[in-house]
XYZ file of C-alpha atoms in Angstrom:
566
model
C -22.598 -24.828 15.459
C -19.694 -24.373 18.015
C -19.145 -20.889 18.805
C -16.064 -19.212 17.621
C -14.277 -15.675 17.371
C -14.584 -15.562 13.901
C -16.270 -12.876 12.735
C -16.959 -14.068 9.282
C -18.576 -16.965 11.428
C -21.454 -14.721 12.616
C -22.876 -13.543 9.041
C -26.202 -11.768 8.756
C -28.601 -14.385 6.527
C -28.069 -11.858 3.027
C -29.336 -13.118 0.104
C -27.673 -10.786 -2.834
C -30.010 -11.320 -5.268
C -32.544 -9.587 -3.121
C -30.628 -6.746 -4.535
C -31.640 -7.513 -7.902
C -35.189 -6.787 -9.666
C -36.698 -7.094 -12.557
C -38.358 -3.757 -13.700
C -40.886 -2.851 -11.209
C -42.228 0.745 -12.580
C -44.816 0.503 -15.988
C -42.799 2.007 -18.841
C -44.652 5.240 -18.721
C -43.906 5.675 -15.038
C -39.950 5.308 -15.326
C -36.756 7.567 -15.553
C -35.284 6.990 -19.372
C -31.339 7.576 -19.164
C -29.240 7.163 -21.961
C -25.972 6.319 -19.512
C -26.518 6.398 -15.498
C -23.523 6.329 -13.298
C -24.436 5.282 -9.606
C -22.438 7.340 -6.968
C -20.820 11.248 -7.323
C -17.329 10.387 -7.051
C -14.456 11.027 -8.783
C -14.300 7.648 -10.734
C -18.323 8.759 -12.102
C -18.054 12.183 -11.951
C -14.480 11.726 -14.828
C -16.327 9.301 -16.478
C -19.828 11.326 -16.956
C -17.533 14.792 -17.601
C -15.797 12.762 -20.239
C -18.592 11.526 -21.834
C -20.327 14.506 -22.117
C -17.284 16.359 -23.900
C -17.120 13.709 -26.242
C -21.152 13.514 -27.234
C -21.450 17.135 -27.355
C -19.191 16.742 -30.522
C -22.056 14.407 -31.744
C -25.640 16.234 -30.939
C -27.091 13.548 -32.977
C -25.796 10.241 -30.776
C -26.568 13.129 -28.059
C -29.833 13.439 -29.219
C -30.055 9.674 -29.666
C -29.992 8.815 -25.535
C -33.202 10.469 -24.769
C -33.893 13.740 -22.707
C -31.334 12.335 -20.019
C -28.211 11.375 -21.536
C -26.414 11.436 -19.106
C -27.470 10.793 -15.680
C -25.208 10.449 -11.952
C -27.397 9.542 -8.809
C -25.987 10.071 -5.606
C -27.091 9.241 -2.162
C -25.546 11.988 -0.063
C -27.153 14.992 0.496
C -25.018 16.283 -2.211
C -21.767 15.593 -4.043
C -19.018 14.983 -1.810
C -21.077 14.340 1.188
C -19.550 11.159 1.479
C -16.517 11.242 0.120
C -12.992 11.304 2.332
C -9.648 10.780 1.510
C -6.156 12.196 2.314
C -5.627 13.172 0.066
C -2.637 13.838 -2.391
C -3.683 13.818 -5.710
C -1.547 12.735 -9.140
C -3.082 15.827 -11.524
C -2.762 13.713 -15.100
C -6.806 13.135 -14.763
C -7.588 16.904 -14.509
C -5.331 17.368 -16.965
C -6.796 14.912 -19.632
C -10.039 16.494 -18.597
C -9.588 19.936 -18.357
C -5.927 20.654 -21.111
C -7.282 24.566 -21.066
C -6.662 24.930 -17.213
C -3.191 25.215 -15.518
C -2.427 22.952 -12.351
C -3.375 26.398 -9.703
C -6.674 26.322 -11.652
C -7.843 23.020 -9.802
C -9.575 22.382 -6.702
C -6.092 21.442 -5.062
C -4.336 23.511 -1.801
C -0.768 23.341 -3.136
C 1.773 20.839 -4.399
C 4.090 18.811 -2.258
C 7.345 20.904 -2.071
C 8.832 18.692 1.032
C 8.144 15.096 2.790
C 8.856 13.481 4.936
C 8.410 9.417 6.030
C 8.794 8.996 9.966
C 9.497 5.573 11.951
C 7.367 6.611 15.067
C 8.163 4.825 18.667
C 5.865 6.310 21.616
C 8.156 9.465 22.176
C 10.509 9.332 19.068
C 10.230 10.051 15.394
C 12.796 8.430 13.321
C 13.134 10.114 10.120
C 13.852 8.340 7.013
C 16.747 9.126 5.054
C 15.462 8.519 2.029
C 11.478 8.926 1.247
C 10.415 4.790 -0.177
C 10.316 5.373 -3.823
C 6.457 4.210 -4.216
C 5.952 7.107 -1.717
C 7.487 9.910 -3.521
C 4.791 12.656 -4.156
C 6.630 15.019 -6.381
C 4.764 16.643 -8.943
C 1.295 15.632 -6.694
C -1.057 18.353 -5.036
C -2.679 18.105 -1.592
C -6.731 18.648 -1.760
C -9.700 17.931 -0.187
C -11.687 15.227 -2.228
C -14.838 16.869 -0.841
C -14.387 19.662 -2.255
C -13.166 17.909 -5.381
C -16.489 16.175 -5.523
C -17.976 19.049 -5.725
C -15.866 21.085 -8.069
C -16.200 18.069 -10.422
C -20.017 18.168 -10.364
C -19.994 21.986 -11.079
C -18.154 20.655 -14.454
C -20.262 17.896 -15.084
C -23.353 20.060 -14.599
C -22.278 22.840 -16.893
C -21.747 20.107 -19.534
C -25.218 18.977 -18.997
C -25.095 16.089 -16.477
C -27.903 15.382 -14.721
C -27.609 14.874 -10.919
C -29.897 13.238 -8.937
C -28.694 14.065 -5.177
C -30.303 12.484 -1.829
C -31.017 8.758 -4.415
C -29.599 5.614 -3.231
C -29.339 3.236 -5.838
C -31.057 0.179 -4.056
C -31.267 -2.882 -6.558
C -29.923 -3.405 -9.806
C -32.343 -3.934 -12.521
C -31.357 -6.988 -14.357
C -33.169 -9.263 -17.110
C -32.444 -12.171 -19.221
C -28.785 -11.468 -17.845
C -28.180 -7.921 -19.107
C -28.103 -4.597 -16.228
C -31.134 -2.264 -17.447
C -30.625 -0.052 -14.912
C -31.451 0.462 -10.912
C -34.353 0.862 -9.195
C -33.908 3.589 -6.285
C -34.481 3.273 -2.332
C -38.044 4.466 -0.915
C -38.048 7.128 1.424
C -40.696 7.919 3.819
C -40.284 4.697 5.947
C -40.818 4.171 9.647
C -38.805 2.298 11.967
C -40.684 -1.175 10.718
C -41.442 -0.270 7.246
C -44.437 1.129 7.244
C -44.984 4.207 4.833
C -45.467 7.769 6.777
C -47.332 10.578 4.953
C -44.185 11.635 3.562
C -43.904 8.306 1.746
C -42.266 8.262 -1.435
C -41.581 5.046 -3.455
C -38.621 4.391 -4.932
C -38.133 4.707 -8.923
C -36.505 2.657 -12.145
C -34.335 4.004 -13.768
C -33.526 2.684 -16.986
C -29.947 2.857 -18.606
C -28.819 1.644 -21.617
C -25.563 1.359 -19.888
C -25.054 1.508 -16.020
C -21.892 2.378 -14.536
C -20.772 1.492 -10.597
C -18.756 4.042 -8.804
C -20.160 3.355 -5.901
C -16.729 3.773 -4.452
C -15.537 1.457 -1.190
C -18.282 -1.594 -0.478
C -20.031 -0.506 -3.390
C -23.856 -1.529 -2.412
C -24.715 -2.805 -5.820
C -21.338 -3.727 -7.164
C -21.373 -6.473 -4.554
C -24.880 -7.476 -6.035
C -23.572 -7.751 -9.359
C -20.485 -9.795 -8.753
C -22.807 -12.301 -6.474
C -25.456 -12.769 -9.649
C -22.860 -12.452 -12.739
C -20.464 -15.270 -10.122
C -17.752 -12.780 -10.695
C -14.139 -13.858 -9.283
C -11.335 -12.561 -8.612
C -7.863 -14.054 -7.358
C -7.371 -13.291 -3.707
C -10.724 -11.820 -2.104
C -10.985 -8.167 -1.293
C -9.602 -6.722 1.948
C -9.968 -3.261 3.210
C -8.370 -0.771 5.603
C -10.231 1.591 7.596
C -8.800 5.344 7.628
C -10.332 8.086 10.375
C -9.637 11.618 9.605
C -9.066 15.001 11.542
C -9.035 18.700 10.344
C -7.499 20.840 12.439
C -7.272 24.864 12.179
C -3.530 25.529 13.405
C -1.363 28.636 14.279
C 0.825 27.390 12.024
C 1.586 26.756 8.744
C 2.874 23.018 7.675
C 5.297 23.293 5.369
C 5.612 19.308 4.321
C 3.290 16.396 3.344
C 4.465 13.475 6.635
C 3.553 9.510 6.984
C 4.722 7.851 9.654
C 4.626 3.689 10.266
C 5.009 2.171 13.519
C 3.560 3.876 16.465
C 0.685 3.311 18.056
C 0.689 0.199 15.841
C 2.147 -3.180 16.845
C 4.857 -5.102 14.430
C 4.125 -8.566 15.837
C 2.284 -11.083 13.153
C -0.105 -11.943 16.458
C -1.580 -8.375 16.001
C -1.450 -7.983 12.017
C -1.423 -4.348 12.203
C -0.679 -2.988 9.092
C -1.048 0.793 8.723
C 0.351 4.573 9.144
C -0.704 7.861 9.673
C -0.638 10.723 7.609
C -0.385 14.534 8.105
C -0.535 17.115 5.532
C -1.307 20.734 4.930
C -4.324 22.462 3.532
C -3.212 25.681 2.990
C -1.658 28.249 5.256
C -3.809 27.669 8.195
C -5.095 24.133 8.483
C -3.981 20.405 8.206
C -5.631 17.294 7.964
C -4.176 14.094 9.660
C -5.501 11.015 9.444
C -5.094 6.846 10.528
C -5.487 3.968 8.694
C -5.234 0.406 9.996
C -5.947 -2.819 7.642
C -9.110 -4.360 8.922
C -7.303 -7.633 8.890
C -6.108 -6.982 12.351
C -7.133 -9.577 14.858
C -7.447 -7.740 18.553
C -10.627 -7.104 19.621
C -9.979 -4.298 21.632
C -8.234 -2.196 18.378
C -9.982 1.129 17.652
C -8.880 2.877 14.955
C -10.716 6.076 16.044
C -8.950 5.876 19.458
C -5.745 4.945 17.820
C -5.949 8.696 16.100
C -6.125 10.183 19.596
C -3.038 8.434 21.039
C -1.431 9.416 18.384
C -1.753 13.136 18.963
C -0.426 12.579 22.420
C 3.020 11.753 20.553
C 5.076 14.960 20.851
C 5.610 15.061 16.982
C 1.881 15.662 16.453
C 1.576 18.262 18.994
C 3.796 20.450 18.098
C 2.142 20.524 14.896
C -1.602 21.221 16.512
C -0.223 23.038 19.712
C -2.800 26.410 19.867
C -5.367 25.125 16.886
C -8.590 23.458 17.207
C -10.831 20.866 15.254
C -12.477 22.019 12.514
C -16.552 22.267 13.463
C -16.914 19.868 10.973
C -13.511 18.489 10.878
C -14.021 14.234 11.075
C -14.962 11.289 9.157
C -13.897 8.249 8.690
C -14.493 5.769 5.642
C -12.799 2.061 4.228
C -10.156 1.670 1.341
C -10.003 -1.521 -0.707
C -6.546 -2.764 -0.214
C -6.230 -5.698 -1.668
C -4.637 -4.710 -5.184
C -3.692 -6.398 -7.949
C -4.712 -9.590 -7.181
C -8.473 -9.022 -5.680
C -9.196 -7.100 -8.948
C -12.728 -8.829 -10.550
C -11.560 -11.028 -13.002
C -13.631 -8.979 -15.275
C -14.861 -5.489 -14.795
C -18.051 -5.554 -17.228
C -21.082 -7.304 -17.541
C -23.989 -7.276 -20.190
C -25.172 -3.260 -20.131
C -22.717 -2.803 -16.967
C -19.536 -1.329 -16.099
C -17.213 -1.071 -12.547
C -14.641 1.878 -11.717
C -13.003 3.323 -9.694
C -12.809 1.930 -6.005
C -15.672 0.407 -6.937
C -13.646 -1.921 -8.655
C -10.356 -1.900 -6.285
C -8.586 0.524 -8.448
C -5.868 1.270 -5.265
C -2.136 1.212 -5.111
C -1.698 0.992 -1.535
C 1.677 1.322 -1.424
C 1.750 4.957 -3.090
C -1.415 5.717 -1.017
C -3.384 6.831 -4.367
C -6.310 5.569 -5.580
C -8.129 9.097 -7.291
C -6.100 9.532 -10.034
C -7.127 5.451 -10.847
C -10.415 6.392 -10.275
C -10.864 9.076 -12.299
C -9.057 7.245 -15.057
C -10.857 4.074 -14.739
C -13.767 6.437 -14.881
C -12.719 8.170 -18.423
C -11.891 5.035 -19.987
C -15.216 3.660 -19.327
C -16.871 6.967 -20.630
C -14.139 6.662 -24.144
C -15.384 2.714 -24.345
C -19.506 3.715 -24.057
C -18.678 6.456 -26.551
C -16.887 4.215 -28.832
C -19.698 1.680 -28.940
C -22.162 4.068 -29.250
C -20.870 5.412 -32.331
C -20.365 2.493 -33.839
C -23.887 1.672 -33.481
C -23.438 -1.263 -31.538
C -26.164 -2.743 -28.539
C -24.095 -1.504 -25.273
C -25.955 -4.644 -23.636
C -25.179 -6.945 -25.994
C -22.915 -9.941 -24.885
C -19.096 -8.683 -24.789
C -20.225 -5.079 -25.970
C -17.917 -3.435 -23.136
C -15.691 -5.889 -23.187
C -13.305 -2.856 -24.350
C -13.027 -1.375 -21.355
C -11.421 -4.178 -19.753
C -8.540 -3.846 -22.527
C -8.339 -0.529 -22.071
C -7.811 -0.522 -18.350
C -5.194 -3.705 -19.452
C -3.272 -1.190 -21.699
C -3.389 1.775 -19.241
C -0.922 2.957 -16.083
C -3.704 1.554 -13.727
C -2.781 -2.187 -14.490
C 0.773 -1.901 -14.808
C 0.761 -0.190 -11.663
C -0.718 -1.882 -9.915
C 0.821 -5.280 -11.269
C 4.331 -3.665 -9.883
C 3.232 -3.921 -6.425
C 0.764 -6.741 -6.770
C 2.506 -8.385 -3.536
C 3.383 -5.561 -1.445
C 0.512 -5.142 0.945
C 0.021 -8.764 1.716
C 4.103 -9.484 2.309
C 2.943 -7.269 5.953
C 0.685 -10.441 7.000
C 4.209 -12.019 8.502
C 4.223 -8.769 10.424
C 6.026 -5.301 9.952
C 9.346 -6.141 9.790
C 9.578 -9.204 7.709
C 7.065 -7.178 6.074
C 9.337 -4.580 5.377
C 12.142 -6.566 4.059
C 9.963 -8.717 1.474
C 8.378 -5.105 0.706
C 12.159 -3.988 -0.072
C 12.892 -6.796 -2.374
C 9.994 -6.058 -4.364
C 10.441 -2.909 -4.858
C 13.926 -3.456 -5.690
C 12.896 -6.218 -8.492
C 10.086 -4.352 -9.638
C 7.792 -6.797 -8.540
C 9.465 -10.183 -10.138
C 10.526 -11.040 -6.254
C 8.556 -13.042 -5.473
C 7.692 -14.984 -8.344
C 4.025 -15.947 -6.695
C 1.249 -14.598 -5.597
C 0.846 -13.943 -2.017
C -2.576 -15.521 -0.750
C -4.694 -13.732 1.738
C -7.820 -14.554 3.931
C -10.767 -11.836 4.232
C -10.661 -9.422 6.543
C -13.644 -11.720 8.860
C -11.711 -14.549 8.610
C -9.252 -14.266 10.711
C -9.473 -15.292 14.520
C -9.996 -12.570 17.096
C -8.624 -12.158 20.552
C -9.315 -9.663 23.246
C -6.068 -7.984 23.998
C -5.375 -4.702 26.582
C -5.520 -1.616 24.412
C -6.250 1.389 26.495
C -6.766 5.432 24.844
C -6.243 8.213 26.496
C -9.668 9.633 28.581
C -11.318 12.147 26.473
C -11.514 15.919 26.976
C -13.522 16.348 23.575
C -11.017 19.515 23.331
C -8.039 17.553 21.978
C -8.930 14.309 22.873
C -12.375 13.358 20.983
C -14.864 10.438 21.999
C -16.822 9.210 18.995
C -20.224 11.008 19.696
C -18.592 13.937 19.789
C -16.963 12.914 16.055
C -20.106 12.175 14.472
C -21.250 15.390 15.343
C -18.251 17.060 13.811
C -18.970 14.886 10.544
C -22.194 17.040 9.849
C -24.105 13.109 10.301
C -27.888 14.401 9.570
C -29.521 10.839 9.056
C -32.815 10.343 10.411
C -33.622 8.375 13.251
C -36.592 6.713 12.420
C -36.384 5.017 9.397
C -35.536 1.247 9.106
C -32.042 0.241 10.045
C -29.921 -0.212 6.954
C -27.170 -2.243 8.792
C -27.379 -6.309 8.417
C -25.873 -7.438 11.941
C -26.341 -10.577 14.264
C -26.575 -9.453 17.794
C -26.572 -13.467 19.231
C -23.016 -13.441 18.778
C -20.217 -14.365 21.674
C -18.858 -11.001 23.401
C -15.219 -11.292 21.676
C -17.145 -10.421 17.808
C -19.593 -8.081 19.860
C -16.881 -6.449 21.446
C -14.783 -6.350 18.102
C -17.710 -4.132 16.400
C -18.069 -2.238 19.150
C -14.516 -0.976 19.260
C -13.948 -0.966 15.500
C -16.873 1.744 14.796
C -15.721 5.022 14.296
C -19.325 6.299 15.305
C -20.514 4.140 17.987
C -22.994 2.385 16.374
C -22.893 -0.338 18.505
C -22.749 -0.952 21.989
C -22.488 -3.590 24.644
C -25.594 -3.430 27.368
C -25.895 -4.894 30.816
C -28.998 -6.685 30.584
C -30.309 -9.703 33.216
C -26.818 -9.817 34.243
C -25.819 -10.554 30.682
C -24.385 -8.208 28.020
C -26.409 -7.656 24.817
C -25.452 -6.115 21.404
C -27.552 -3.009 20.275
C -27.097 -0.893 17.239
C -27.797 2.421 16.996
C -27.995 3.012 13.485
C -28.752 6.703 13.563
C -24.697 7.123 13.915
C -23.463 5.110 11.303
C -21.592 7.348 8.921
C -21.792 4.770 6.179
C -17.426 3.449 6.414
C -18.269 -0.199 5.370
C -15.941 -1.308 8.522
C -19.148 -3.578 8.946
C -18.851 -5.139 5.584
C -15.446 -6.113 6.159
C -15.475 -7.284 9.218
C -19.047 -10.076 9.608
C -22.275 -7.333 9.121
C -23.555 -5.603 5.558
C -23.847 -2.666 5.155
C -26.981 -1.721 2.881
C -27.151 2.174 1.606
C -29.928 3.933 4.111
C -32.836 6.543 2.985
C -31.081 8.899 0.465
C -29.629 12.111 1.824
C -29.276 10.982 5.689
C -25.580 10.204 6.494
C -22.381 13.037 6.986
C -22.063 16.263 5.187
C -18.541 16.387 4.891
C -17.536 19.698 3.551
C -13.482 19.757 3.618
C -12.413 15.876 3.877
């Protein structure tokens, strides 16, 4: 085959149902849960919280699921480890779950009192005069969906939910066509394979009903939609977002986006994105890039990209006498594609998808935890209703309820309302902006079509002339010194959990290389030729990969960051 620079071109040889097993443990030797949800985010943590309030009203369909009813695995070290966002948060989930607490009672810094949206040239900030409607955070609270994570799991605990920290859900477990569960990653492995005398194998765990909140590049959610042949309308594109914390003199008293600066309007660039800055409290702010992975210069690094953008004089005086949190960075993808690269169906026999798992993200009101955590309680009220009505959760169409309820709920209309908006920015930012208008305007009726889209791979790269500003790891950060600050602990011997091609042409080589946040791969002078190595040990576990030609696969449980406060 001709070489080309297309990354999607230059696919690792992954074979999805190698992701799927039959049982593999005798029966004796498994873990019996009554309902498992894979992944400690919001979306699984609402869901398993829910369900637990509602079968503690029933000890006897309790009783009914075994000594586990209720199980979450998670592969971070522990919840929240991996999760990052923003984030400003729409309270109506916390409020379904928790009616006895008042708003000051959750895990949030503050609500939004001001914004404001910012048209940024190199040295200027234009303000808007009006904040877009679909950005308009009244009534919303800033937090930290780390520590959310974690708050949520206290909850979930105290209701007796099981949690199963440092477990990567490896394969699903699936016969005669229904999801019995997962079977969990080994630990214990060398660099080759090989079992060290810390070996442990990996486990089943058997479910009568497994739910996937994986959250963004969900491991096994892409295994299931291969085997079930799952579609959806317009694939799945994704954006990647890079974070800061910053400890600051002083205090912010505003949640600010900005568009343009140091992104490109031109359709030859396809640089969709913005920034965001808001406060935590009196003495610290997060800030944060995101840039669609749809973008088509090689030389674009979104990490970089963040530290230009602190050389713009609205930033510093902002961070002017503060300093990066110790363990103030991370960086992780957002499904962006909306509406229209929702699964045509989010259930399968014995199996349900939520959350961002699922592409529950309105990317034009930059929220997607409230969805989650919706998504997440509706599939705990649908498991619960066909429970009760003593009906086989694996039986064909059992769950087909949850797919009506998410239908009938503020997710799906929501969504539907913008179901254009983020693709009308592939004709670049300001024809963008005026279809973007018209929509909004109309509600969504304008334009009467759906907008198609091509996956993030797919489109054609070219090296342009992007230069960052030299690093002084004080203000300026390189990306080694980022990991570091994102608390990465993953071990550096065990087998490599990234699916890449390194015989590829130097313009999809030297797109990876600049797209990783964490420098997980590199370019090397060897025989007077430049080879691509991977250093897996850094890889922070984004999904930029995913998107853009490799796989990522989930790595020994536990290894990855530690984020504490994104």
């Amino acid at each position: 085959m001709a070489r080309t620079n297309i990354p999607a071109d230059y696919k690792p040889p992954v074979d999805h149902d190698e992701f799927i097993t039959g049982f593999t443990d005798r029966p004796e030797d498994r873990i019996d849960m009554g309902i498992l949800f894979v992944g400690a985010g919001p979306a699984s943590l609402a869901g398993a919280i829910r369900l637990a309030q509602l079968l503690n009203e029933e000890p006897e369909l309790m009783s009914s699921l075994g000594e586990i009813p209720i199980g979450i695995i998670e592969k971070g070290k522990y919840p929240g480890a991996h999760l990052l966002s923003g984030a400003v948060v729409n309270p109506i989930a916390f409020r379904k779950l928790f009616p006895e607490l008042k708003d000051n009672e959750f895990p949030f810094f503050g609500p939004v009192e001001k914004e404001t949206v910012y048209f940024l040239t190199s040295r200027g900030a234009i303000p808007f005069p009006i904040t877009p409607p679909t950005m308009q955070n009244h009534g919303n609270y800033v937090a930290s969906i780390s520590k959310m994570g974690a708050w949520l799991a206290e909850k979930a605990e105290a209701l007796g939910v099981l949690i199963l920290n440092e477990t990567a859900g490896m394969k699903l477990i699936v016969e005669d066509g229904i999801v019995k569960g997962v079977r969990t990653g080994d630990k214990g492995l060398d660099r080759d394979g090989n079992p060290m005398g810390n070996f442990q194998p990996g486990s089943d765990i058997s479910a009568k009903v497994t739910v996937l909140g994986e959250g963004t590049q969900g491991h096994l959610m892409q295994a299931l939609i291969e085997h079930f042949g799952i579609k959806r309308p317009n694939p799945q594109v994704h954006a990647l977002g890079v974070k800061e914390i910053w400890e600051v003199p002083k205090p912010l008293d505003r949640v600010i986006h900005t568009m343009g600066w140091p992104l490109r309007g031109g359709k030859k660039y396809n640089e969709f994105g913005g920034s965001f800055i808001y406060p935590m409290g009196k003495d610290k702010v997060s800030l944060g890039l995101v840039v669609g992975l749809d973008y088509t210069d090689a030389t674009l690094s979104v990490h970089d990209l963040l530290q230009e953008l602190k050389t713009h004089p609205l930033l510093k005086g902002i961070l002017d006498g503060g300093r990066r949190a110790d363990q103030g960075w991370g960086a992780k993808t957002i499904p962006e594609g909306g509406f229209y690269s929702l699964p045509e169906r989010f259930h399968v026999p014995g199996a349900l998808m939520i959350g961002d798992c699922a592409g529950f993200v309105n990317v034009p009101a930059l929220k997607g935890i409230h969805y989650a955590m919706w998504s997440g309680i509706l599939a705990a009220e649908t498991i619960f209703d066909v429970l009760k009505s003593n009906r086989d959760p694996q039986a064909q169409g059992a769950l087909a309820g949850y797919g009506i309820a998410i239908k009938e709920s503020f997710i799906w209309s929501d969504l539907y309302k913008v179901r254009n908006m983020r693709q009308a920015f592939q004709y670049g930012f300001m024809p963008g902006t005026m279809l973007a208008g018209l929509m909004t305007i109309t509600n969504g009726a304008f334009p009467g079509w759906r907008f198609r889209v091509h996956r993030d791979s797919e489109h054609p790269m070219f090296k342009g002339n992007r230069t960052y500003p030299k690093p002084d790891n004080k203000y300026i950060f390189d990306k080694l010194t980022s990991v570091y600050a994102s608390g990465n602990r993953t071990r550096d011997n065990q087998p490599s959990h990234l699916r890449v091609r390194t015989d590829v042409p130097e313009i999809i080589a030297e797109t990876w290389v600049n797209m990783c946040p964490a420098q997980v791969y590199e370019l090397v002078e060897k025989d007077g030729h430049k080879h691509l190595e991977i250093n897996p040990t850094n890889c922070i576990h984004c999904g930029a990969i995913t998107s853009k030609g490799g796989r990522l696969t989930p790595p020994e449980g536990g290894g990855g960051p530690e984020y504490t406060e994104t």
